[in-house]
Amino acid sequence: MFSSALRATLIALAASAVSVSAAPGLSLKVSGGDAFTGVENMKVATTITNTGDETLKLINDVRGALHTLPTNAFAVSSESGETPAFVGVKAKYSLDTVAASASDEDFTVLAPGASFTLTHDLSKAYNFTTSGEGKYTIEASNLFHYVDAEGKVQELRADAEAHVAALSGKLAVSRPLERRASYNGCSSSRQSSLVTAASSAQSYAASALSYLNSHTSSTTRYTTWFGTYTSSRHSTVQSHFSKISGGSYSSFTYDCTCTDSGTYAYVYPSDYGHIYLCGAFWSAPNTGTDSRAGTLIHEASHFTANGGTDDYVYGQSSAKSLASSNPDHAVFNADNHEYFAENNPSQS
């Protein structure tokens, strides 16, 4: 007979083994040709495999290997450590919004042992002119998010395998920047909403610039979104908003053909004044936190001509934390600019 202590130990070990065996797991492999002649042929495949014992409802995050939008989802480096220039899109994205979506298009569901493969055209995201011809290691971002049984978003890192390939010949493709209509694929009601949002964004931008011009020392509003005050960082933000405010939002080109429910909008930073609007944008309020007007400020800050912000973090909580921990990044984070302009709740 087992003693009660030994029996308890065995039960605990068994429970632990079950817990370990049920842990979610993913592997991620990048594959493709060994050599590409011309960057327009530089297409690689990402294969995601469920290596765990439970079915995973993975979010098709636009910033990762489960989406073909040309975001900065890959780390590409030559043998000498050179990296190509990123020329793809920067997007405002919300995991919580897509997690609540009922659309199958927003998820990839993988049973244990199942795989999913997607092809990515790297020429749409990277320009190899500066880094040059040569052999490159191509790694996909191994960060994934899934919705658990309780409907909560969980983070999961995949075991990743990179791909090595040589590139020669043409090193970049150009996107034609032809004259465009003011709206593409936008219904009359959405055009009307955009007229209102553009006007509100113009007001946000002008108000933010006015505030920065008249407040040249530490204030609660400034430090909340941009961290410890220095004249240098203040000048950076002031310069950004001077350019953001100088644009005419009513004359921008708006494309309404994107349907991703978790994405508010995205831009190609070099393509000034062209904003692609997605599902989350239309469900947002006109003004206030994560609003339509604020989203236009967010996207406008990404334009290279306006300072070229990045997306280090998303959301008010993360933006505040970034301001506190890394103000040098905060003054170049798009959401920090948006929340500073929205100023909700109001701060002086």
JSON list of N, CA and C in Angstrom, two decimals, residues 252-289:
[
{"chain": "A", "resi": 252, "resn": "PHE", "atom": "N", "xyz": [-6.25, 64.56, -48.39]},
{"chain": "A", "resi": 252, "resn": "PHE", "atom": "CA", "xyz": [-5.57, 63.26, -48.43]},
{"chain": "A", "resi": 252, "resn": "PHE", "atom": "C", "xyz": [-6.37, 62.27, -49.28]},
{"chain": "A", "resi": 253, "resn": "THR", "atom": "N", "xyz": [-5.71, 61.20, -49.67]},
{"chain": "A", "resi": 253, "resn": "THR", "atom": "CA", "xyz": [-6.39, 60.11, -50.37]},
{"chain": "A", "resi": 253, "resn": "THR", "atom": "C", "xyz": [-6.71, 59.02, -49.36]},
{"chain": "A", "resi": 254, "resn": "TYR", "atom": "N", "xyz": [-7.95, 58.60, -49.32]},
{"chain": "A", "resi": 254, "resn": "TYR", "atom": "CA", "xyz": [-8.39, 57.58, -48.37]},
{"chain": "A", "resi": 254, "resn": "TYR", "atom": "C", "xyz": [-8.86, 56.33, -49.12]},
{"chain": "A", "resi": 255, "resn": "ASP", "atom": "N", "xyz": [-8.31, 55.20, -48.73]},
{"chain": "A", "resi": 255, "resn": "ASP", "atom": "CA", "xyz": [-8.65, 53.92, -49.34]},
{"chain": "A", "resi": 255, "resn": "ASP", "atom": "C", "xyz": [-9.42, 53.08, -48.33]},
{"chain": "A", "resi": 256, "resn": "CYS", "atom": "N", "xyz": [-10.64, 52.69, -48.67]},
{"chain": "A", "resi": 256, "resn": "CYS", "atom": "CA", "xyz": [-11.52, 51.98, -47.73]},
{"chain": "A", "resi": 256, "resn": "CYS", "atom": "C", "xyz": [-11.65, 50.49, -48.05]},
{"chain": "A", "resi": 257, "resn": "THR", "atom": "N", "xyz": [-10.72, 49.93, -48.81]},
{"chain": "A", "resi": 257, "resn": "THR", "atom": "CA", "xyz": [-10.87, 48.55, -49.26]},
{"chain": "A", "resi": 257, "resn": "THR", "atom": "C", "xyz": [-10.35, 47.51, -48.27]},
{"chain": "A", "resi": 258, "resn": "CYS", "atom": "N", "xyz": [-9.61, 47.93, -47.25]},
{"chain": "A", "resi": 258, "resn": "CYS", "atom": "CA", "xyz": [-9.10, 46.99, -46.24]},
{"chain": "A", "resi": 258, "resn": "CYS", "atom": "C", "xyz": [-10.25, 46.57, -45.31]},
{"chain": "A", "resi": 259, "resn": "THR", "atom": "N", "xyz": [-10.31, 45.27, -45.01]},
{"chain": "A", "resi": 259, "resn": "THR", "atom": "CA", "xyz": [-11.40, 44.76, -44.18]},
{"chain": "A", "resi": 259, "resn": "THR", "atom": "C", "xyz": [-10.92, 44.13, -42.87]},
{"chain": "A", "resi": 260, "resn": "ASP", "atom": "N", "xyz": [-9.62, 44.15, -42.57]},
{"chain": "A", "resi": 260, "resn": "ASP", "atom": "CA", "xyz": [-9.11, 43.54, -41.34]},
{"chain": "A", "resi": 260, "resn": "ASP", "atom": "C", "xyz": [-9.76, 44.18, -40.11]},
{"chain": "A", "resi": 261, "resn": "SER", "atom": "N", "xyz": [-10.42, 43.37, -39.30]},
{"chain": "A", "resi": 261, "resn": "SER", "atom": "CA", "xyz": [-11.19, 43.91, -38.18]},
{"chain": "A", "resi": 261, "resn": "SER", "atom": "C", "xyz": [-10.30, 44.44, -37.06]},
{"chain": "A", "resi": 262, "resn": "GLY", "atom": "N", "xyz": [-9.10, 43.91, -36.92]},
{"chain": "A", "resi": 262, "resn": "GLY", "atom": "CA", "xyz": [-8.22, 44.36, -35.84]},
{"chain": "A", "resi": 262, "resn": "GLY", "atom": "C", "xyz": [-7.33, 45.52, -36.21]},
{"chain": "A", "resi": 263, "resn": "THR", "atom": "N", "xyz": [-7.36, 45.93, -37.48]},
{"chain": "A", "resi": 263, "resn": "THR", "atom": "CA", "xyz": [-6.51, 47.02, -37.96]},
{"chain": "A", "resi": 263, "resn": "THR", "atom": "C", "xyz": [-7.34, 48.28, -38.13]},
{"chain": "A", "resi": 264, "resn": "TYR", "atom": "N", "xyz": [-6.82, 49.38, -37.59]},
{"chain": "A", "resi": 264, "resn": "TYR", "atom": "CA", "xyz": [-7.48, 50.67, -37.77]},
{"chain": "A", "resi": 264, "resn": "TYR", "atom": "C", "xyz": [-7.13, 51.24, -39.15]},
{"chain": "A", "resi": 265, "resn": "ALA", "atom": "N", "xyz": [-5.84, 51.30, -39.43]},
{"chain": "A", "resi": 265, "resn": "ALA", "atom": "CA", "xyz": [-5.38, 51.91, -40.67]},
{"chain": "A", "resi": 265, "resn": "ALA", "atom": "C", "xyz": [-3.91, 51.59, -40.87]},
{"chain": "A", "resi": 266, "resn": "TYR", "atom": "N", "xyz": [-3.44, 51.85, -42.09]},
{"chain": "A", "resi": 266, "resn": "TYR", "atom": "CA", "xyz": [-2.01, 51.71, -42.33]},
{"chain": "A", "resi": 266, "resn": "TYR", "atom": "C", "xyz": [-1.59, 52.64, -43.46]},
{"chain": "A", "resi": 267, "resn": "VAL", "atom": "N", "xyz": [-0.28, 52.88, -43.55]},
{"chain": "A", "resi": 267, "resn": "VAL", "atom": "CA", "xyz": [0.28, 53.73, -44.60]},
{"chain": "A", "resi": 267, "resn": "VAL", "atom": "C", "xyz": [1.61, 53.15, -45.06]},
{"chain": "A", "resi": 268, "resn": "TYR", "atom": "N", "xyz": [1.99, 53.52, -46.26]},
{"chain": "A", "resi": 268, "resn": "TYR", "atom": "CA", "xyz": [3.37, 53.38, -46.71]},
{"chain": "A", "resi": 268, "resn": "TYR", "atom": "C", "xyz": [4.02, 54.72, -46.37]},
{"chain": "A", "resi": 269, "resn": "PRO", "atom": "N", "xyz": [4.99, 54.77, -45.44]},
{"chain": "A", "resi": 269, "resn": "PRO", "atom": "CA", "xyz": [5.52, 56.05, -44.97]},
{"chain": "A", "resi": 269, "resn": "PRO", "atom": "C", "xyz": [6.01, 57.00, -46.06]},
{"chain": "A", "resi": 270, "resn": "SER", "atom": "N", "xyz": [6.53, 56.45, -47.16]},
{"chain": "A", "resi": 270, "resn": "SER", "atom": "CA", "xyz": [7.05, 57.32, -48.22]},
{"chain": "A", "resi": 270, "resn": "SER", "atom": "C", "xyz": [5.94, 57.86, -49.13]},
{"chain": "A", "resi": 271, "resn": "ASP", "atom": "N", "xyz": [4.74, 57.32, -49.00]},
{"chain": "A", "resi": 271, "resn": "ASP", "atom": "CA", "xyz": [3.61, 57.70, -49.85]},
{"chain": "A", "resi": 271, "resn": "ASP", "atom": "C", "xyz": [2.75, 58.72, -49.10]},
{"chain": "A", "resi": 272, "resn": "TYR", "atom": "N", "xyz": [3.24, 59.95, -49.05]},
{"chain": "A", "resi": 272, "resn": "TYR", "atom": "CA", "xyz": [2.60, 60.98, -48.23]},
{"chain": "A", "resi": 272, "resn": "TYR", "atom": "C", "xyz": [1.14, 61.23, -48.64]},
{"chain": "A", "resi": 273, "resn": "GLY", "atom": "N", "xyz": [0.29, 61.29, -47.62]},
{"chain": "A", "resi": 273, "resn": "GLY", "atom": "CA", "xyz": [-1.10, 61.67, -47.83]},
{"chain": "A", "resi": 273, "resn": "GLY", "atom": "C", "xyz": [-2.02, 60.56, -48.28]},
{"chain": "A", "resi": 274, "resn": "HIS", "atom": "N", "xyz": [-1.53, 59.31, -48.31]},
{"chain": "A", "resi": 274, "resn": "HIS", "atom": "CA", "xyz": [-2.37, 58.18, -48.74]},
{"chain": "A", "resi": 274, "resn": "HIS", "atom": "C", "xyz": [-2.57, 57.26, -47.54]},
{"chain": "A", "resi": 275, "resn": "ILE", "atom": "N", "xyz": [-3.80, 57.17, -47.04]},
{"chain": "A", "resi": 275, "resn": "ILE", "atom": "CA", "xyz": [-4.10, 56.39, -45.85]},
{"chain": "A", "resi": 275, "resn": "ILE", "atom": "C", "xyz": [-5.11, 55.29, -46.18]},
{"chain": "A", "resi": 276, "resn": "TYR", "atom": "N", "xyz": [-4.78, 54.07, -45.77]},
{"chain": "A", "resi": 276, "resn": "TYR", "atom": "CA", "xyz": [-5.66, 52.91, -45.97]},
{"chain": "A", "resi": 276, "resn": "TYR", "atom": "C", "xyz": [-6.42, 52.66, -44.67]},
{"chain": "A", "resi": 277, "resn": "LEU", "atom": "N", "xyz": [-7.72, 52.63, -44.74]},
{"chain": "A", "resi": 277, "resn": "LEU", "atom": "CA", "xyz": [-8.57, 52.51, -43.56]},
{"chain": "A", "resi": 277, "resn": "LEU", "atom": "C", "xyz": [-9.18, 51.12, -43.49]},
{"chain": "A", "resi": 278, "resn": "CYS", "atom": "N", "xyz": [-9.16, 50.53, -42.28]},
{"chain": "A", "resi": 278, "resn": "CYS", "atom": "CA", "xyz": [-9.61, 49.15, -42.10]},
{"chain": "A", "resi": 278, "resn": "CYS", "atom": "C", "xyz": [-10.78, 49.05, -41.12]},
{"chain": "A", "resi": 279, "resn": "GLY", "atom": "N", "xyz": [-11.15, 47.82, -40.78]},
{"chain": "A", "resi": 279, "resn": "GLY", "atom": "CA", "xyz": [-12.35, 47.57, -40.01]},
{"chain": "A", "resi": 279, "resn": "GLY", "atom": "C", "xyz": [-12.47, 48.32, -38.69]},
{"chain": "A", "resi": 280, "resn": "ALA", "atom": "N", "xyz": [-11.39, 48.31, -37.89]},
{"chain": "A", "resi": 280, "resn": "ALA", "atom": "CA", "xyz": [-11.47, 48.94, -36.57]},
{"chain": "A", "resi": 280, "resn": "ALA", "atom": "C", "xyz": [-11.68, 50.45, -36.64]},
{"chain": "A", "resi": 281, "resn": "PHE", "atom": "N", "xyz": [-11.26, 51.05, -37.73]},
{"chain": "A", "resi": 281, "resn": "PHE", "atom": "CA", "xyz": [-11.44, 52.50, -37.89]},
{"chain": "A", "resi": 281, "resn": "PHE", "atom": "C", "xyz": [-12.91, 52.87, -37.88]},
{"chain": "A", "resi": 282, "resn": "TRP", "atom": "N", "xyz": [-13.72, 52.08, -38.57]},
{"chain": "A", "resi": 282, "resn": "TRP", "atom": "CA", "xyz": [-15.13, 52.44, -38.74]},
{"chain": "A", "resi": 282, "resn": "TRP", "atom": "C", "xyz": [-15.95, 52.20, -37.48]},
{"chain": "A", "resi": 283, "resn": "SER", "atom": "N", "xyz": [-15.48, 51.37, -36.58]},
{"chain": "A", "resi": 283, "resn": "SER", "atom": "CA", "xyz": [-16.19, 51.14, -35.32]},
{"chain": "A", "resi": 283, "resn": "SER", "atom": "C", "xyz": [-15.72, 52.08, -34.22]},
{"chain": "A", "resi": 284, "resn": "ALA", "atom": "N", "xyz": [-14.72, 52.91, -34.50]},
{"chain": "A", "resi": 284, "resn": "ALA", "atom": "CA", "xyz": [-14.19, 53.85, -33.51]},
{"chain": "A", "resi": 284, "resn": "ALA", "atom": "C", "xyz": [-15.03, 55.12, -33.48]},
{"chain": "A", "resi": 285, "resn": "PRO", "atom": "N", "xyz": [-15.04, 55.85, -32.35]},
{"chain": "A", "resi": 285, "resn": "PRO", "atom": "CA", "xyz": [-15.72, 57.14, -32.30]},
{"chain": "A", "resi": 285, "resn": "PRO", "atom": "C", "xyz": [-14.97, 58.18, -33.12]},
{"chain": "A", "resi": 286, "resn": "ASN", "atom": "N", "xyz": [-15.59, 59.29, -33.43]},
{"chain": "A", "resi": 286, "resn": "ASN", "atom": "CA", "xyz": [-14.91, 60.31, -34.23]},
{"chain": "A", "resi": 286, "resn": "ASN", "atom": "C", "xyz": [-13.77, 60.96, -33.47]},
{"chain": "A", "resi": 287, "resn": "THR", "atom": "N", "xyz": [-14.01, 61.24, -32.18]},
{"chain": "A", "resi": 287, "resn": "THR", "atom": "CA", "xyz": [-12.96, 61.83, -31.33]},
{"chain": "A", "resi": 287, "resn": "THR", "atom": "C", "xyz": [-12.88, 61.05, -30.03]},
{"chain": "A", "resi": 288, "resn": "GLY", "atom": "N", "xyz": [-11.85, 61.32, -29.24]},
{"chain": "A", "resi": 288, "resn": "GLY", "atom": "CA", "xyz": [-11.63, 60.60, -28.00]},
{"chain": "A", "resi": 288, "resn": "GLY", "atom": "C", "xyz": [-10.53, 59.56, -28.17]},
{"chain": "A", "resi": 289, "resn": "THR", "atom": "N", "xyz": [-10.37, 58.69, -27.19]},
{"chain": "A", "resi": 289, "resn": "THR", "atom": "CA", "xyz": [-9.31, 57.70, -27.21]},
{"chain": "A", "resi": 289, "resn": "THR", "atom": "C", "xyz": [-9.48, 56.71, -28.36]}
]
